[in-house]
Amino acid sequence: MNHYALVPAAGTGERLGGQTPKQYLPLNGKPMLFYSVQRLCASPRIKRVYVVLARGEKWFSQHDWKAFAGKLTPFYCGGETRAASVLNGLVAAKAEIGADDWVLVHDAARPCLSTELLDKLLDELGGDSVGGLLALPVADTLKRADGAERVQRTEPRENLWQAQTPQMFRYGTLTRALQEMQNREVTDEARAIEGLGLHPKLVVSDARNLKVTHAQDLPLAELILKSMERA
Ligand code: CTP
Ligand code: MG
């Protein structure tokens, strides 16, 4: 069984704002997308890395990706939603990937994935029939708000997890799941797999694998990346 990685990078980064999509914003001098690509390309366990870019976008080609030649394939086939971008990328890679091969979908906006977490995911899911995802048990106390930002009640956090990426599923199953869920709200691959009645495995991650969503996350990601370099 081969492993492939697919990096959706066709978003506009609306919550972060600005003219440049967040995946191209500099972190310690390199575009955010560089870090996910570098980590996935460096793994000898991953055969090829696909990035899904917005159709006709002009940012990707402004950076130097030569270090990953031979392993990195860009597809300019992004869709309206993350799920559509992932599905378009899977369809574009159809000729190269077998139905039973594994696909690891990883956000361009999660630049701080460590080799240790990547290997942990691959180790824990290698023999799994469904696949799964990196995720983090919720640590904070959870409040349900009313419409006026006042606490309505406290929600139990027992058995609640925050989903991260990579999310790792079989090519055939994931493609079918995303096709069947095309008209539904699907914000990660696991949700689509759940729609087939399957139960993805949760692999304990850590908080450093954060998704850069708001501007305040940028300096935090830079600090984490620096600390990872030193380690
Ligand atoms: N993504 C994508 N295609 C879309 C939307 C999102 O490939 N139509 C990608 C983003 O580029 C990102 C990942 O999915 O790497 C996670 O999405 P998110 O963090 O929500 O990024 P954006 O959608 O760009 O940000 P926002 O929701 O703030 O607009
Ligand atoms: Mg989004």
PDB file of N, CA, C and O and ligand atoms in Angstrom, residues 8-16 22-23 52 79-82 85 107-109 211-212, ligand 1:
ATOM      1  N   PRO A   8      -4.716  20.822   0.575  1.00  0.00           N
ATOM      2  CA  PRO A   8      -5.605  21.850   0.050  1.00  0.00           C
ATOM      3  C   PRO A   8      -5.045  23.235   0.380  1.00  0.00           C
ATOM      4  O   PRO A   8      -4.797  23.552   1.544  1.00  0.00           O
ATOM      5  N   ALA A   9      -4.840  24.024  -0.659  1.00  0.00           N
ATOM      6  CA  ALA A   9      -4.223  25.350  -0.486  1.00  0.00           C
ATOM      7  C   ALA A   9      -4.913  26.346  -1.415  1.00  0.00           C
ATOM      8  O   ALA A   9      -4.272  27.211  -2.007  1.00  0.00           O
ATOM      9  N   ALA A  10      -6.223  26.199  -1.542  1.00  0.00           N
ATOM     10  CA  ALA A  10      -6.970  27.027  -2.489  1.00  0.00           C
ATOM     11  C   ALA A  10      -7.908  28.005  -1.786  1.00  0.00           C
ATOM     12  O   ALA A  10      -8.787  28.586  -2.412  1.00  0.00           O
ATOM     13  N   GLY A  11      -7.718  28.192  -0.486  1.00  0.00           N
ATOM     14  CA  GLY A  11      -8.577  29.115   0.258  1.00  0.00           C
ATOM     15  C   GLY A  11      -8.127  30.561   0.089  1.00  0.00           C
ATOM     16  O   GLY A  11      -7.047  30.841  -0.437  1.00  0.00           O
ATOM     17  N   THR A  12      -8.975  31.471   0.561  1.00  0.00           N
ATOM     18  CA  THR A  12      -8.639  32.893   0.450  1.00  0.00           C
ATOM     19  C   THR A  12      -8.184  33.488   1.792  1.00  0.00           C
ATOM     20  O   THR A  12      -7.705  34.613   1.843  1.00  0.00           O
ATOM     21  N   GLY A  13      -8.344  32.730   2.874  1.00  0.00           N
ATOM     22  CA  GLY A  13      -7.922  33.225   4.178  1.00  0.00           C
ATOM     23  C   GLY A  13      -8.702  34.444   4.636  1.00  0.00           C
ATOM     24  O   GLY A  13      -8.143  35.412   5.149  1.00  0.00           O
ATOM     25  N   GLU A  14     -10.024  34.353   4.475  1.00  0.00           N
ATOM     26  CA  GLU A  14     -10.889  35.499   4.775  1.00  0.00           C
ATOM     27  C   GLU A  14     -10.780  35.983   6.222  1.00  0.00           C
ATOM     28  O   GLU A  14     -10.720  37.179   6.481  1.00  0.00           O
ATOM     29  N   ARG A  15     -10.729  35.044   7.166  1.00  0.00           N
ATOM     30  CA  ARG A  15     -10.691  35.442   8.579  1.00  0.00           C
ATOM     31  C   ARG A  15      -9.386  36.132   8.929  1.00  0.00           C
ATOM     32  O   ARG A  15      -9.299  36.885   9.878  1.00  0.00           O
ATOM     33  N   LEU A  16      -8.341  35.861   8.155  1.00  0.00           N
ATOM     34  CA  LEU A  16      -7.067  36.529   8.425  1.00  0.00           C
ATOM     35  C   LEU A  16      -6.995  37.894   7.743  1.00  0.00           C
ATOM     36  O   LEU A  16      -6.332  38.814   8.208  1.00  0.00           O
ATOM     37  N   LYS A  22      -3.575  33.463   3.034  1.00  0.00           N
ATOM     38  CA  LYS A  22      -2.684  33.231   4.187  1.00  0.00           C
ATOM     39  C   LYS A  22      -1.615  32.184   3.922  1.00  0.00           C
ATOM     40  O   LYS A  22      -0.528  32.265   4.489  1.00  0.00           O
ATOM     41  N   GLN A  23      -1.911  31.209   3.044  1.00  0.00           N
ATOM     42  CA  GLN A  23      -0.918  30.143   2.809  1.00  0.00           C
ATOM     43  C   GLN A  23       0.365  30.666   2.161  1.00  0.00           C
ATOM     44  O   GLN A  23       1.366  29.972   2.119  1.00  0.00           O
ATOM     45  N   VAL A  52      -3.313  21.440  -3.935  1.00  0.00           N
ATOM     46  CA  VAL A  52      -4.466  21.914  -4.699  1.00  0.00           C
ATOM     47  C   VAL A  52      -4.537  23.429  -4.566  1.00  0.00           C
ATOM     48  O   VAL A  52      -4.703  23.967  -3.469  1.00  0.00           O
ATOM     49  N   GLY A  79     -11.710  24.326  -5.428  1.00  0.00           N
ATOM     50  CA  GLY A  79     -13.160  24.506  -5.526  1.00  0.00           C
ATOM     51  C   GLY A  79     -13.648  25.577  -4.570  1.00  0.00           C
ATOM     52  O   GLY A  79     -12.866  26.251  -3.923  1.00  0.00           O
ATOM     53  N   GLU A  80     -14.975  25.687  -4.487  1.00  0.00           N
ATOM     54  CA  GLU A  80     -15.627  26.707  -3.643  1.00  0.00           C
ATOM     55  C   GLU A  80     -15.387  26.480  -2.158  1.00  0.00           C
ATOM     56  O   GLU A  80     -15.345  27.425  -1.377  1.00  0.00           O
ATOM     57  N   THR A  81     -15.287  25.205  -1.775  1.00  0.00           N
ATOM     58  CA  THR A  81     -15.087  24.851  -0.367  1.00  0.00           C
ATOM     59  C   THR A  81     -13.847  23.977  -0.248  1.00  0.00           C
ATOM     60  O   THR A  81     -13.356  23.443  -1.247  1.00  0.00           O
ATOM     61  N   ARG A  82     -13.398  23.814   1.005  1.00  0.00           N
ATOM     62  CA  ARG A  82     -12.258  22.932   1.238  1.00  0.00           C
ATOM     63  C   ARG A  82     -12.567  21.527   0.725  1.00  0.00           C
ATOM     64  O   ARG A  82     -11.735  20.899   0.063  1.00  0.00           O
ATOM     65  N   SER A  85     -12.242  21.351  -2.965  1.00  0.00           N
ATOM     66  CA  SER A  85     -10.831  21.376  -3.374  1.00  0.00           C
ATOM     67  C   SER A  85     -10.198  19.996  -3.210  1.00  0.00           C
ATOM     68  O   SER A  85      -9.470  19.524  -4.089  1.00  0.00           O
ATOM     69  N   ASP A 107      -3.863  20.391   5.850  1.00  0.00           N
ATOM     70  CA  ASP A 107      -4.072  21.818   5.573  1.00  0.00           C
ATOM     71  C   ASP A 107      -2.755  22.555   5.301  1.00  0.00           C
ATOM     72  O   ASP A 107      -1.802  22.417   6.066  1.00  0.00           O
ATOM     73  N   ALA A 108      -2.767  23.384   4.268  1.00  0.00           N
ATOM     74  CA  ALA A 108      -1.639  24.298   4.046  1.00  0.00           C
ATOM     75  C   ALA A 108      -1.500  25.246   5.239  1.00  0.00           C
ATOM     76  O   ALA A 108      -0.424  25.755   5.524  1.00  0.00           O
ATOM     77  N   ALA A 109      -2.615  25.461   5.943  1.00  0.00           N
ATOM     78  CA  ALA A 109      -2.636  26.405   7.060  1.00  0.00           C
ATOM     79  C   ALA A 109      -2.191  25.777   8.381  1.00  0.00           C
ATOM     80  O   ALA A 109      -2.342  26.383   9.437  1.00  0.00           O
ATOM     81  N   LYS A 211      -3.890  25.371  13.534  1.00  0.00           N
ATOM     82  CA  LYS A 211      -4.257  25.927  12.235  1.00  0.00           C
ATOM     83  C   LYS A 211      -4.177  27.446  12.326  1.00  0.00           C
ATOM     84  O   LYS A 211      -4.786  28.048  13.198  1.00  0.00           O
ATOM     85  N   VAL A 212      -3.431  28.048  11.431  1.00  0.00           N
ATOM     86  CA  VAL A 212      -3.343  29.502  11.392  1.00  0.00           C
ATOM     87  C   VAL A 212      -4.649  30.022  10.789  1.00  0.00           C
ATOM     88  O   VAL A 212      -4.959  29.758   9.628  1.00  0.00           O
TER      89      VAL A 212
HETATM   90  N1  CTP B   1      -9.033  25.511   1.369  1.00  0.00           N
HETATM   91  C1  CTP B   1      -9.094  25.080   0.039  1.00  0.00           C
HETATM   92  N2  CTP B   1     -10.159  25.450  -0.750  1.00  0.00           N
HETATM   93  C2  CTP B   1     -11.159  26.214  -0.267  1.00  0.00           C
HETATM   94  C3  CTP B   1     -11.119  26.628   1.089  1.00  0.00           C
HETATM   95  C4  CTP B   1     -10.048  26.261   1.888  1.00  0.00           C
HETATM   96  O1  CTP B   1      -8.180  24.396  -0.434  1.00  0.00           O
HETATM   97  N3  CTP B   1     -12.160  26.566  -1.065  1.00  0.00           N
HETATM   98  C5  CTP B   1      -7.853  25.161   2.190  1.00  0.00           C
HETATM   99  C6  CTP B   1      -7.141  26.373   2.746  1.00  0.00           C
HETATM  100  O2  CTP B   1      -6.238  26.907   1.783  1.00  0.00           O
HETATM  101  C7  CTP B   1      -6.455  25.819   3.982  1.00  0.00           C
HETATM  102  C8  CTP B   1      -7.354  24.672   4.403  1.00  0.00           C
HETATM  103  O3  CTP B   1      -8.242  24.428   3.322  1.00  0.00           O
HETATM  104  O4  CTP B   1      -5.172  25.307   3.738  1.00  0.00           O
HETATM  105  C9  CTP B   1      -8.078  24.964   5.708  1.00  0.00           C
HETATM  106  O5  CTP B   1      -9.043  25.974   5.508  1.00  0.00           O
HETATM  107  P1  CTP B   1      -9.132  27.349   6.294  1.00  0.00           P
HETATM  108  O6  CTP B   1      -8.158  27.394   7.409  1.00  0.00           O
HETATM  109  O7  CTP B   1     -10.563  27.609   6.566  1.00  0.00           O
HETATM  110  O8  CTP B   1      -8.560  28.398   5.182  1.00  0.00           O
HETATM  111  P2  CTP B   1      -9.375  29.481   4.379  1.00  0.00           P
HETATM  112  O9  CTP B   1     -10.670  28.900   3.924  1.00  0.00           O
HETATM  113  O10 CTP B   1      -8.461  30.020   3.350  1.00  0.00           O
HETATM  114  O11 CTP B   1      -9.626  30.600   5.500  1.00  0.00           O
HETATM  115  P3  CTP B   1     -11.027  31.339   5.849  1.00  0.00           P
HETATM  116  O12 CTP B   1     -11.994  30.224   6.220  1.00  0.00           O
HETATM  117  O13 CTP B   1     -10.693  32.256   6.976  1.00  0.00           O
HETATM  118  O14 CTP B   1     -11.426  32.056   4.577  1.00  0.00           O
END
